[in-house]
CSV table of C-alpha atoms in Angstrom, one decimal:
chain,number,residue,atom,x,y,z
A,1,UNK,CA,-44.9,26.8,45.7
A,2,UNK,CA,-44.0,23.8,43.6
A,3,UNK,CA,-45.4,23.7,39.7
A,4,UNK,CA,-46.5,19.8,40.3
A,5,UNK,CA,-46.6,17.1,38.5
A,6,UNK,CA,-49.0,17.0,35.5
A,7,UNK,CA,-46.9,18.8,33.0
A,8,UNK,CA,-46.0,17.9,29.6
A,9,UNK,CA,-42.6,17.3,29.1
A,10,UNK,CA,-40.1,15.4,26.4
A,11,UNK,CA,-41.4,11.6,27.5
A,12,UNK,CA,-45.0,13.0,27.4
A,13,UNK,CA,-44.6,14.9,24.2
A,14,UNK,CA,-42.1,12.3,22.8
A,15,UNK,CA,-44.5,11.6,19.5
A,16,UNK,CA,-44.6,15.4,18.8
A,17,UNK,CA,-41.0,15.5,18.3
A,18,UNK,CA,-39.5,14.7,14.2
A,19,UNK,CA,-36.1,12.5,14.2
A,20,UNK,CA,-34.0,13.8,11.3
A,21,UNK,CA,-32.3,11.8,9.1
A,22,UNK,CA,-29.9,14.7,7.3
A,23,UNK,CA,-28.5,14.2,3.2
A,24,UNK,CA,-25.1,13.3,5.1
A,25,UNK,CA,-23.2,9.4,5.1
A,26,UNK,CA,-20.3,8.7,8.5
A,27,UNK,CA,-18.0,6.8,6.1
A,28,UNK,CA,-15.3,3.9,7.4
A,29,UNK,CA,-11.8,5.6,8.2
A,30,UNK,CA,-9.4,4.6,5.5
A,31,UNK,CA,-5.4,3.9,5.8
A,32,UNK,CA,-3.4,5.5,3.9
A,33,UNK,CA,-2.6,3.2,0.9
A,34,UNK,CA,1.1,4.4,-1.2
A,35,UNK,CA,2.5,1.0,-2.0
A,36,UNK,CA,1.5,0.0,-5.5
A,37,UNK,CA,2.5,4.1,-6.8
A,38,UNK,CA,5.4,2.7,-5.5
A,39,UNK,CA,6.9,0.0,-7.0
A,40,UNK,CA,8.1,-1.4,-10.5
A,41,UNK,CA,4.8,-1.1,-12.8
A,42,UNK,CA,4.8,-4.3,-15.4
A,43,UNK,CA,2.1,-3.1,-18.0
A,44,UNK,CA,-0.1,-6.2,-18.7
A,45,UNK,CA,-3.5,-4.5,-19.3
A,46,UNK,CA,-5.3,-5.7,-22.1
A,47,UNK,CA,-2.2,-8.4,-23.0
A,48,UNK,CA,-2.9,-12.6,-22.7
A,49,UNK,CA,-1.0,-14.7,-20.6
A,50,UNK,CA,-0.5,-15.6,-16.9
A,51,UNK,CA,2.6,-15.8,-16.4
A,52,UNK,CA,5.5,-13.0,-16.6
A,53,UNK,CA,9.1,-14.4,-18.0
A,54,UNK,CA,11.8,-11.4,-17.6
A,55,UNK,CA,15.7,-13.0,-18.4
A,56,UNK,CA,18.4,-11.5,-16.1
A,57,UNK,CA,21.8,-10.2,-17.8
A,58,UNK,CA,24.9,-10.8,-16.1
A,59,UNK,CA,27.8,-8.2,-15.8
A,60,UNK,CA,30.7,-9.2,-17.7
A,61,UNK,CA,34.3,-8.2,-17.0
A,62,UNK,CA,37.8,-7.2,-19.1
A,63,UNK,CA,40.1,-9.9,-20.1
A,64,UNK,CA,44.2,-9.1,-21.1
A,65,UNK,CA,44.7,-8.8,-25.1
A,66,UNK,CA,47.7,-11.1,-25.5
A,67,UNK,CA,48.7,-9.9,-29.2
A,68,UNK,CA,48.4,-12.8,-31.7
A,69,UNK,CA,45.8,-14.5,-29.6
A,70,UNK,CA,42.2,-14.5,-29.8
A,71,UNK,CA,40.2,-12.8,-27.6
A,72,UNK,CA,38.3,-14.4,-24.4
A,73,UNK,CA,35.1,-15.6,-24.9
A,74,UNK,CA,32.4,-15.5,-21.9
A,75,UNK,CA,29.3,-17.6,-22.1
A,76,UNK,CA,26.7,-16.9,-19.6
A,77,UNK,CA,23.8,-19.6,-18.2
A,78,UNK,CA,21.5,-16.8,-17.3
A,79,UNK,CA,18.7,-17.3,-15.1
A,80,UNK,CA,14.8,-15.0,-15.1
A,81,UNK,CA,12.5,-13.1,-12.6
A,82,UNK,CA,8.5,-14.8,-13.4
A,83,UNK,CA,5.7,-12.9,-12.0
A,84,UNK,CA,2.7,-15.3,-12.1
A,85,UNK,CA,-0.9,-13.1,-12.2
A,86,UNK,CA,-3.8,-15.0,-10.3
A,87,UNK,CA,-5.3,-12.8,-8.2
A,88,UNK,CA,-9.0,-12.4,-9.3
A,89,UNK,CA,-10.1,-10.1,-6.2
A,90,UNK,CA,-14.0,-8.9,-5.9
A,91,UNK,CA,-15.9,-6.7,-4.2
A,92,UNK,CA,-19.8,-7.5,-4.5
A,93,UNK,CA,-23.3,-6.4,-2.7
A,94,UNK,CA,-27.5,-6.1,-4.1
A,95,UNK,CA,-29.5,-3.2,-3.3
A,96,UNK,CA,-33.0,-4.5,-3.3
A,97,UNK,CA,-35.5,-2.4,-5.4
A,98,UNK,CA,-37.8,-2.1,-2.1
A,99,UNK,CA,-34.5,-0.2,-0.4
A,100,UNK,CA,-34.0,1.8,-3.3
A,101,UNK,CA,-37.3,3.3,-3.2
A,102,UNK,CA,-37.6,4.2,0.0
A,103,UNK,CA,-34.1,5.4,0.9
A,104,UNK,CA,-33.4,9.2,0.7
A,105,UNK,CA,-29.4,8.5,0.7
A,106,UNK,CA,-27.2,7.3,-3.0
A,107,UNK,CA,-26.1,4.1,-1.9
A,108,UNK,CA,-24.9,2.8,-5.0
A,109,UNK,CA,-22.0,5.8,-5.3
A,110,UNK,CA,-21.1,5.6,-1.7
A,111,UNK,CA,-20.7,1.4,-1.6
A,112,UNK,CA,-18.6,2.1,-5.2
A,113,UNK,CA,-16.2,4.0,-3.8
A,114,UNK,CA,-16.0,1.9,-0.6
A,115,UNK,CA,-15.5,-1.4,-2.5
A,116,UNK,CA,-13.2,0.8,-5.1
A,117,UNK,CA,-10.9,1.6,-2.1
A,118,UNK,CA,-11.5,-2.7,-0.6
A,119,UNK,CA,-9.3,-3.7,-3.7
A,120,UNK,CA,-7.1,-0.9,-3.7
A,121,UNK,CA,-6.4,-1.9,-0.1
A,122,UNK,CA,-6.2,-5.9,-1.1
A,123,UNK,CA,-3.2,-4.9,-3.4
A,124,UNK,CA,-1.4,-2.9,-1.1
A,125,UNK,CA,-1.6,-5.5,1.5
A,126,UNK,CA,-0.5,-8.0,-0.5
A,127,UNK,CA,2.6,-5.9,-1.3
A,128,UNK,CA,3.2,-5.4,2.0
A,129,UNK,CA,3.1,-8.5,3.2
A,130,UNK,CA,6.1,-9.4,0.7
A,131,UNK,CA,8.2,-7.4,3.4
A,132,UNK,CA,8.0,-11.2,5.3
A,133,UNK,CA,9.8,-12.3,2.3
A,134,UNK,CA,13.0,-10.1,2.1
A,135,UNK,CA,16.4,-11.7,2.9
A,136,UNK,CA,17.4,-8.3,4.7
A,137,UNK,CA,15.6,-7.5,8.3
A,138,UNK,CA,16.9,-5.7,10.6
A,139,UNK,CA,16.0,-3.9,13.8
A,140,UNK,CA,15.0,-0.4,14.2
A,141,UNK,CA,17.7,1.3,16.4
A,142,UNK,CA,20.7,0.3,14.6
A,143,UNK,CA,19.9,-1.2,11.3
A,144,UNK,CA,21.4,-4.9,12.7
A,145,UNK,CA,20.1,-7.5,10.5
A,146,UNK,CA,17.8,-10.2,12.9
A,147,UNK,CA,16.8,-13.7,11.0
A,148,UNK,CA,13.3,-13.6,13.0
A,149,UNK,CA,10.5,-12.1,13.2
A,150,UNK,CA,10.3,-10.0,16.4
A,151,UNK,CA,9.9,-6.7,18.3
A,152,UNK,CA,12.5,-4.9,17.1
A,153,UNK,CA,13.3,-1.2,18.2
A,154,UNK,CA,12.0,1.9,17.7
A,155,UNK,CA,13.6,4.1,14.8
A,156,UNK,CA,17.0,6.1,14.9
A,157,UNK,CA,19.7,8.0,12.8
A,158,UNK,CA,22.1,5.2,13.4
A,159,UNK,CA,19.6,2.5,12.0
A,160,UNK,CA,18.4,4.4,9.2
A,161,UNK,CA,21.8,5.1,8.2
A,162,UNK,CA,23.1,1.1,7.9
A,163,UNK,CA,20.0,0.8,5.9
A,164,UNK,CA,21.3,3.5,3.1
A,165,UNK,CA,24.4,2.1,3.4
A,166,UNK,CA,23.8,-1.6,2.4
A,167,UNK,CA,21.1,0.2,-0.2
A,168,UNK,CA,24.6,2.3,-1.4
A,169,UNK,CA,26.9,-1.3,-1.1
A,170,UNK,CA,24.3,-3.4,-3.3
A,171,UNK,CA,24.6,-0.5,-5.9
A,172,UNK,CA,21.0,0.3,-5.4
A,173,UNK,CA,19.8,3.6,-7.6
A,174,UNK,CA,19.7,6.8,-5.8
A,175,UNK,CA,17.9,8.9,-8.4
A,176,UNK,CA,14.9,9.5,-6.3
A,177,UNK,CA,13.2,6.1,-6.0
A,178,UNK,CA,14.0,5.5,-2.4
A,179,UNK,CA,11.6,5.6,-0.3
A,180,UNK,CA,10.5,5.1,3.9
A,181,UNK,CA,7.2,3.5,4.7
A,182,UNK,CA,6.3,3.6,8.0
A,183,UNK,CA,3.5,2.9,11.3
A,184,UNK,CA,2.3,5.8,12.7
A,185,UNK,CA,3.9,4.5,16.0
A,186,UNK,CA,7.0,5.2,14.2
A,187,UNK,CA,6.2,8.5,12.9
A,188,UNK,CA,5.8,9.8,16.9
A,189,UNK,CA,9.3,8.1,16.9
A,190,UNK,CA,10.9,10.1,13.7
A,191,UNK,CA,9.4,13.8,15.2
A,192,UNK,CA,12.3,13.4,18.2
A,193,UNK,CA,15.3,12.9,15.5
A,194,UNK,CA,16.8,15.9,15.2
A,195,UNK,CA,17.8,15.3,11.5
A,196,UNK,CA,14.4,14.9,10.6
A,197,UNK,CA,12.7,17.9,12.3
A,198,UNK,CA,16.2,20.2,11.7
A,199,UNK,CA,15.1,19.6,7.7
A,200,UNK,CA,11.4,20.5,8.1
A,201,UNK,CA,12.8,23.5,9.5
A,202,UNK,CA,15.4,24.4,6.5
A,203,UNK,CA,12.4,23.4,4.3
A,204,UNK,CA,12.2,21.8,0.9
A,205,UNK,CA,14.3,23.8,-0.7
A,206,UNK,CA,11.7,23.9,-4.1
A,207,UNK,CA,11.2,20.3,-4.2
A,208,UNK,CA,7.4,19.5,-4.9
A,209,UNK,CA,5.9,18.0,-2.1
A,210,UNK,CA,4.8,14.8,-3.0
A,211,UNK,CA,1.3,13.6,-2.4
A,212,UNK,CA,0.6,11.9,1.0
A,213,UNK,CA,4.6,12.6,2.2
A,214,UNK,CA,5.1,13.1,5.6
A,215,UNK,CA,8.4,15.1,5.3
A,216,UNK,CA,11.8,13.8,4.5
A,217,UNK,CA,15.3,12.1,6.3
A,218,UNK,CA,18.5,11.6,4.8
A,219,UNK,CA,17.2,12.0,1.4
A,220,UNK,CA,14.4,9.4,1.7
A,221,UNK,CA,10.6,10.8,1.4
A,222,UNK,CA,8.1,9.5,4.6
A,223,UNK,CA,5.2,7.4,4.0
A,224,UNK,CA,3.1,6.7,7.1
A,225,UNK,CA,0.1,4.2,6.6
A,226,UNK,CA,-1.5,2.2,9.0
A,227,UNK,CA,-1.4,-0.9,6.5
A,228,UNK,CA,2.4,-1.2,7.9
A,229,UNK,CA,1.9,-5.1,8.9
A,230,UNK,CA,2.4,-6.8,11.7
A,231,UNK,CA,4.0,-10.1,12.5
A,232,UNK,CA,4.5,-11.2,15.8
A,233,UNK,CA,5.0,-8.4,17.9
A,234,UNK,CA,6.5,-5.8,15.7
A,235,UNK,CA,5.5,-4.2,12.8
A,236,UNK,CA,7.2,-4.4,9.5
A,237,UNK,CA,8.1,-1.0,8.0
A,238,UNK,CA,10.2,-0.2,4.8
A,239,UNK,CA,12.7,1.4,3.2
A,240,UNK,CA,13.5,0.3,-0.2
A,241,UNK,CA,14.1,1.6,-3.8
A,242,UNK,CA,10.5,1.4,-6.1
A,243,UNK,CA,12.7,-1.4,-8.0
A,244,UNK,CA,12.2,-4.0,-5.4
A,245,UNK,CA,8.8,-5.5,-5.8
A,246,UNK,CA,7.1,-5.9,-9.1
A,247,UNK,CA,3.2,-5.4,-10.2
A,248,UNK,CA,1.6,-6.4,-12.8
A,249,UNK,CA,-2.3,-5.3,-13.2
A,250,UNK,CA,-4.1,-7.1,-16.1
A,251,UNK,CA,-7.6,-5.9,-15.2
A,252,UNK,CA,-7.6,-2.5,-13.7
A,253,UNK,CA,-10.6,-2.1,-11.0
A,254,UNK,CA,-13.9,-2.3,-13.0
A,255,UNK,CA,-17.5,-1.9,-12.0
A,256,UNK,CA,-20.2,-3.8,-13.2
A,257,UNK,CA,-23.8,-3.6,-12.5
A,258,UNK,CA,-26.5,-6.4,-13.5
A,259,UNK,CA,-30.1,-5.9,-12.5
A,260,UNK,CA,-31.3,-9.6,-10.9
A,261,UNK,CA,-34.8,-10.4,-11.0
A,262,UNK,CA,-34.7,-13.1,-8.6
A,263,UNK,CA,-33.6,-10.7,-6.1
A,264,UNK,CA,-35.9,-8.0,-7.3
A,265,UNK,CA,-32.3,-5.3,-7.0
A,266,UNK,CA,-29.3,-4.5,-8.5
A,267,UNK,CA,-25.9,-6.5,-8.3
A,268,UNK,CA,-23.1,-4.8,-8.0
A,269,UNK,CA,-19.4,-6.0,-8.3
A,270,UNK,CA,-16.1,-4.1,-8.5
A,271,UNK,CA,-13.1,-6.6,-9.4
A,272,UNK,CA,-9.4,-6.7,-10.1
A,273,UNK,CA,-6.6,-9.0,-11.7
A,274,UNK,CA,-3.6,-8.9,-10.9
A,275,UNK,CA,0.1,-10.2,-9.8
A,276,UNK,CA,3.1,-9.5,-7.5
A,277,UNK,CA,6.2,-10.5,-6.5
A,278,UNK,CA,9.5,-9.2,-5.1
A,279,UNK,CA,11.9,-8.0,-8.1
A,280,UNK,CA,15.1,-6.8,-6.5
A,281,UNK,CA,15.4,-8.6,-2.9
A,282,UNK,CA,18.6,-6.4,-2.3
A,283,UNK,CA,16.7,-3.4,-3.0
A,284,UNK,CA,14.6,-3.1,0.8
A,285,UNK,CA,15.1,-3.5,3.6
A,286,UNK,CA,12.5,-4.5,6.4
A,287,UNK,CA,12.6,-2.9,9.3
A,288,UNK,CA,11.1,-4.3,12.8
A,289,UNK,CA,9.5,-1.6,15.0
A,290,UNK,CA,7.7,-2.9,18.0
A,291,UNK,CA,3.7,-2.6,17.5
């Protein structure tokens, strides 16, 4: 015998049932940002000016000692890096008294950090994007430099390889500043080298791990970060010595809160100054990956 139809059920009783709203915020997914730990730091904080003069010294060579002469004089018309600061960067939002009150959930500390990590982002993108500036590109697969910006190949022993050795021919530092940036397309790419997953077997050897370091190839540490950048259809990843892009933060990421009456809330505003620009060109090379 059938129970019929006049019982109560969830669409009947819908009103007797409490939605919950749990102590609990679903945040944004962040990338991974390593690019301005990276790089040649130019203390500015606190210091006036905008724009960064740094002369270059030339390498000077041995003349012959004829005896009774004098010795050789060398002159030198030396030119200078600049790094010009005018990024004013700002991250800004109200929370309306009326919100305030009636919200269970601490908006103000959760919308911090999120705008403290939207400027953090803006210089590491900016950084990045200086990879579209380097005179060396070359293609994934075999380290071949390419004049344009294209798909490139994936990754391989032989690319990486040529990229160490023209860092090794232009005299670049190997005293732990190298470094490889990298997609996560790329990272997939890097597990099926045999060099790289034969030394995450041996291990480290009791070298610290550094923080955020996906393992390590021919001597260079991994980065992978999503904030690789594209152009065209490939992405530009990295490997380069700290010493080839420069960055100079004269206001360090500050928050500042205001009440504003004519909005009946509270303004906030996190902001940063700073400036970038590539200091050793030779010292990177940008490599092209396909997206």
């Amino acid at each position: 015998m059938g129970l019929g139809t006049n019982h109560m059920t969830i669409t009947t009783g819908a009103k007797f049932i409490p939605e919950v709203w749990i102590d609990e915020l679903r945040t944004f997914l962040r990338s991974a940002l390593y690019l301005a730990d990276k790089c040649k730091l130019m203390e500015m904080e606190g210091k006036k000016g905008d724009v960064l003069h740094i002369p270059d010294i030339s390498e000077m060579t041995t003349n012959a000692k004829v005896a009774g002469s004098q010795v050789t004089l060398q002159t030198f018309t030396e030119g200078e890096f600049t790094l010009t600061i005018d990024k004013h960067r700002e991250a800004s939002w109200v929370i309306e008294d009326l919100l305030e009150i009636q919200s269970m959930y601490d908006k103000r500390s959760a919308y911090t950090q999120s705008a403290g990590y939207a400027v953090a982002k803006d210089i590491d993108t900016a950084l990045a994007t200086l990879c579209q500036s380097l005179d060396t590109k070359v293609i994934g697969s075999d380290g071949a430099t390419t004049a344009a910006n294209k798909n490139g190949t994936d990754l391989s022993e032989a690319g990486l390889r040529q990229c160490i050795e023209r860092l090794d021919t232009a005299n670049v530092p190997d005293d732990g500043g190298r470094c490889l940036w990298i997609h996560p397309a790329q990272k997939n790419v890097l597990l099926g080298i045999s060099r790289f997953t034969e030394y995450q077997m041996i291990g480290m050897g009791g070298m610290p791990i550094r923080s955020g370091q996906f393992g390590e190839i021919f001597g260079l540490p991994v980065y992978v970060s999503t904030n690789v950048q594209g152009s065209g259809t490939g992405h530009m990843n990295l490997i380069f010595h700290r010493n080839w892009a420069a960055l100079a933060v004269q206001s360090r990421p500050r928050v500042q809160a205001q009440y504003k009456q004519e909005y009946l809330g509270w303004l906030f505003t996190v902001d940063v100054v700073y400036g970038y620009a590539i200091f050793r060109n030779n010292h990177a090379n940008a490599i092209w990956t396909p997206q």
